[in-house]
Amino acid sequence: MQSAQELGALDELPVATVVLLPVRDDGGSVVDLVVDYANRTAAAIAGMAPDELVGHRLRESLPSFPDALFADLTGVLEGGAALRTELALDDCFAGRAPFRARFEVSASRLNAGLLVLYEDLDARARVVGTERRFRAVLEATSDWVSIADADNNLVYINPAGRRMVGIGLDEDITGRR
């Protein structure tokens, strides 16, 4: 399995990312999944540091984890197609504060384990709402508001700014500084 150091690039992802390894019974059936790697986002959702999350068993730590999703994850692990689904979870992780969240979950095989990415859909909706409100303010203000890239090329000018310098609302601003 990849070491945490080799997976370090995943630490900065804004999406929760874990590597889960199978825990098998004497007959070889998968009875649980254990966290082998967790990025910072996954650890924050669980309310602990990434190294604290490693070693926790999924079904032990999240008692209300849906059996159907566990079966789907096991299916991916046993050679099935990658998985993409939604999960509503009302639980607490390993005795931490309770939480209620909706996640978009993606899972695929990674060597002998699973690479699982999950994003809090409610948090995403809050960000989208904030962005929508921010854009409405930018579009409605009578002040000049613009955004430029690192080379000082304009990538956005709000309607008021465009009117101030005679640039049409749909006019391309590529190359303007």
Tab-separated table of C-alpha atoms in Angstrom:
chain	number	residue	atom	x	y	z
A	1	MET	CA	0.000	0.000	0.000
A	2	GLN	CA	1.101	3.556	-0.614
A	3	SER	CA	2.712	5.258	2.335
A	4	ALA	CA	1.185	8.414	3.788
A	5	GLN	CA	4.231	10.280	2.506
A	6	GLU	CA	3.609	9.065	-1.057
A	7	LEU	CA	-0.030	10.139	-0.768
A	8	GLY	CA	0.953	13.543	0.645
A	9	ALA	CA	-0.239	15.303	-2.506
A	10	LEU	CA	-3.769	14.397	-1.457
A	11	ASP	CA	-3.411	16.339	1.809
A	12	GLU	CA	-4.276	19.623	0.129
A	13	LEU	CA	-7.389	18.404	-1.687
A	14	PRO	CA	-10.562	20.186	-0.578
A	15	VAL	CA	-12.398	16.871	-0.916
A	16	ALA	CA	-12.161	14.346	1.924
A	17	THR	CA	-9.911	11.493	0.791
A	18	VAL	CA	-9.202	8.205	2.552
A	19	VAL	CA	-7.615	4.878	1.700
A	20	LEU	CA	-9.480	1.970	3.248
A	21	LEU	CA	-8.070	-1.542	3.617
A	22	PRO	CA	-10.248	-4.627	4.055
A	23	VAL	CA	-10.573	-6.395	7.400
A	24	ARG	CA	-11.385	-10.030	6.649
A	25	ASP	CA	-12.751	-12.835	8.796
A	26	ASP	CA	-11.227	-16.333	8.845
A	27	GLY	CA	-13.273	-17.263	5.768
A	28	GLY	CA	-11.867	-14.322	3.776
A	29	SER	CA	-15.069	-12.230	3.791
A	30	VAL	CA	-14.713	-8.482	4.270
A	31	VAL	CA	-16.236	-7.618	7.659
A	32	ASP	CA	-14.977	-4.051	8.003
A	33	LEU	CA	-12.711	-1.475	6.393
A	34	VAL	CA	-9.848	0.198	8.239
A	35	VAL	CA	-8.515	3.682	7.497
A	36	ASP	CA	-4.955	3.407	6.152
A	37	TYR	CA	-4.660	7.045	5.042
A	38	ALA	CA	-6.736	10.191	5.602
A	39	ASN	CA	-6.150	13.684	4.254
A	40	ARG	CA	-6.752	16.824	6.310
A	41	THR	CA	-10.269	17.345	4.997
A	42	ALA	CA	-11.350	13.823	5.966
A	43	ALA	CA	-9.828	14.249	9.407
A	44	ALA	CA	-11.579	17.593	9.903
A	45	ILE	CA	-14.949	16.000	9.121
A	46	ALA	CA	-14.197	13.307	11.717
A	47	GLY	CA	-13.059	15.958	14.209
A	48	MET	CA	-9.528	14.664	14.664
A	49	ALA	CA	-6.012	14.833	13.240
A	50	PRO	CA	-5.215	12.675	10.179
A	51	ASP	CA	-2.876	10.385	12.124
A	52	GLU	CA	-5.606	9.840	14.755
A	53	LEU	CA	-8.048	8.742	12.062
A	54	VAL	CA	-5.670	6.106	10.676
A	55	GLY	CA	-6.397	2.694	12.170
A	56	HIS	CA	-10.092	3.326	12.829
A	57	ARG	CA	-12.492	0.728	11.498
A	58	LEU	CA	-15.364	2.137	9.483
A	59	ARG	CA	-18.233	0.052	10.862
A	60	GLU	CA	-16.929	0.231	14.431
A	61	SER	CA	-16.427	3.982	14.293
A	62	LEU	CA	-19.658	4.818	12.434
A	63	PRO	CA	-22.315	2.425	13.759
A	64	SER	CA	-25.061	3.785	11.495
A	65	PHE	CA	-22.968	3.414	8.310
A	66	PRO	CA	-25.447	1.958	5.777
A	67	ASP	CA	-25.112	-1.759	5.112
A	68	ALA	CA	-25.968	-1.225	1.433
A	69	LEU	CA	-23.088	1.242	0.970
A	70	PHE	CA	-20.730	-1.086	2.819
A	71	ALA	CA	-21.760	-3.850	0.400
A	72	ASP	CA	-21.181	-1.506	-2.561
A	73	LEU	CA	-17.699	-0.602	-1.266
A	74	THR	CA	-16.910	-4.280	-0.743
A	75	GLY	CA	-18.070	-4.944	-4.309
A	76	VAL	CA	-15.638	-2.340	-5.652
A	77	LEU	CA	-12.890	-3.868	-3.524
A	78	GLU	CA	-13.627	-7.342	-4.887
A	79	GLY	CA	-13.180	-6.196	-8.488
A	80	GLY	CA	-16.359	-4.325	-9.255
A	81	ALA	CA	-16.701	-1.067	-11.125
A	82	ALA	CA	-15.876	2.254	-9.483
A	83	LEU	CA	-18.672	3.667	-7.354
A	84	ARG	CA	-20.285	7.107	-7.268
A	85	THR	CA	-23.248	7.659	-4.976
A	86	GLU	CA	-24.765	9.917	-2.343
A	87	LEU	CA	-24.916	9.188	1.356
A	88	ALA	CA	-26.953	10.846	4.082
A	89	LEU	CA	-25.389	10.157	7.459
A	90	ASP	CA	-26.547	11.122	10.931
A	91	ASP	CA	-23.887	9.752	13.263
A	92	CYS	CA	-20.843	10.538	15.354
A	93	PHE	CA	-17.341	9.340	14.623
A	94	ALA	CA	-15.589	7.350	17.339
A	95	GLY	CA	-17.304	9.125	20.211
A	96	ARG	CA	-16.834	12.623	18.764
A	97	ALA	CA	-19.576	15.250	18.451
A	98	PRO	CA	-22.587	14.088	16.439
A	99	PHE	CA	-23.000	15.348	12.896
A	100	ARG	CA	-25.580	15.212	10.140
A	101	ALA	CA	-24.379	15.506	6.572
A	102	ARG	CA	-25.010	14.501	2.980
A	103	PHE	CA	-21.986	13.301	1.061
A	104	GLU	CA	-21.196	12.576	-2.551
A	105	VAL	CA	-19.027	9.452	-2.377
A	106	SER	CA	-16.686	8.089	-5.055
A	107	ALA	CA	-14.656	4.905	-4.588
A	108	SER	CA	-12.242	2.950	-6.726
A	109	ARG	CA	-9.683	0.239	-6.158
A	110	LEU	CA	-6.176	1.222	-5.128
A	111	ASN	CA	-3.945	-1.843	-4.967
A	112	ALA	CA	-5.454	-4.065	-2.232
A	113	GLY	CA	-7.616	-1.253	-0.851
A	114	LEU	CA	-10.062	1.461	-1.790
A	115	LEU	CA	-9.470	5.101	-2.589
A	116	VAL	CA	-12.578	6.905	-1.347
A	117	LEU	CA	-13.363	10.568	-1.922
A	118	TYR	CA	-16.348	12.223	-0.309
A	119	GLU	CA	-17.615	15.770	-0.367
A	120	ASP	CA	-20.087	17.377	2.023
A	121	LEU	CA	-22.961	18.390	-0.274
A	122	ASP	CA	-24.452	20.780	2.289
A	123	ALA	CA	-21.112	22.596	2.620
A	124	ARG	CA	-20.861	22.770	-1.188
A	125	ALA	CA	-24.384	24.247	-1.351
A	126	ARG	CA	-23.434	26.893	1.225
A	127	VAL	CA	-20.360	27.855	-0.824
A	128	VAL	CA	-22.411	28.081	-4.019
A	129	GLY	CA	-24.970	30.283	-2.238
A	130	THR	CA	-22.239	32.562	-0.904
A	131	GLU	CA	-20.666	32.821	-4.367
A	132	ARG	CA	-24.068	33.652	-5.878
A	133	ARG	CA	-24.646	36.444	-3.342
A	134	PHE	CA	-21.121	37.794	-3.840
A	135	ARG	CA	-21.584	37.841	-7.631
A	136	ALA	CA	-24.921	39.674	-7.236
A	137	VAL	CA	-23.202	42.363	-5.138
A	138	LEU	CA	-20.390	42.728	-7.699
A	139	GLU	CA	-22.864	42.993	-10.550
A	140	ALA	CA	-25.079	45.547	-8.744
A	141	THR	CA	-22.507	47.928	-7.260
A	142	SER	CA	-21.856	51.271	-8.944
A	143	ASP	CA	-18.142	50.970	-8.091
A	144	TRP	CA	-15.437	49.638	-10.400
A	145	VAL	CA	-14.596	46.034	-9.511
A	146	SER	CA	-12.135	44.005	-11.536
A	147	ILE	CA	-9.991	40.918	-11.206
A	148	ALA	CA	-6.623	40.430	-12.889
A	149	ASP	CA	-4.354	37.414	-13.163
A	150	ALA	CA	-0.734	37.277	-11.980
A	151	ASP	CA	0.398	39.028	-15.193
A	152	ASN	CA	-2.075	41.917	-14.652
A	153	ASN	CA	-4.340	40.736	-17.481
A	154	LEU	CA	-7.955	41.544	-16.691
A	155	VAL	CA	-10.136	38.475	-16.332
A	156	TYR	CA	-13.255	40.221	-14.956
A	157	ILE	CA	-14.713	43.721	-14.941
A	158	ASN	CA	-18.109	44.281	-13.379
A	159	PRO	CA	-20.852	46.088	-15.364
A	160	ALA	CA	-20.221	49.456	-13.651
A	161	GLY	CA	-16.499	49.281	-14.497
A	162	ARG	CA	-17.259	48.359	-18.101
A	163	ARG	CA	-19.634	51.346	-18.414
A	164	MET	CA	-16.983	53.684	-16.935
A	165	VAL	CA	-14.510	52.892	-19.732
A	166	GLY	CA	-16.952	52.108	-22.538
A	167	ILE	CA	-16.522	48.330	-22.713
A	168	GLY	CA	-19.702	46.458	-23.694
A	169	LEU	CA	-21.159	43.985	-21.237
A	170	ASP	CA	-20.454	41.067	-23.597
A	171	GLU	CA	-17.217	42.470	-25.044
A	172	ASP	CA	-14.151	40.226	-24.706
A	173	ILE	CA	-11.522	41.707	-22.379
A	174	THR	CA	-8.773	39.241	-23.275
A	175	GLY	CA	-5.428	41.038	-23.494
A	176	ARG	CA	-6.546	44.102	-21.546
A	177	ARG	CA	-4.431	45.122	-18.576
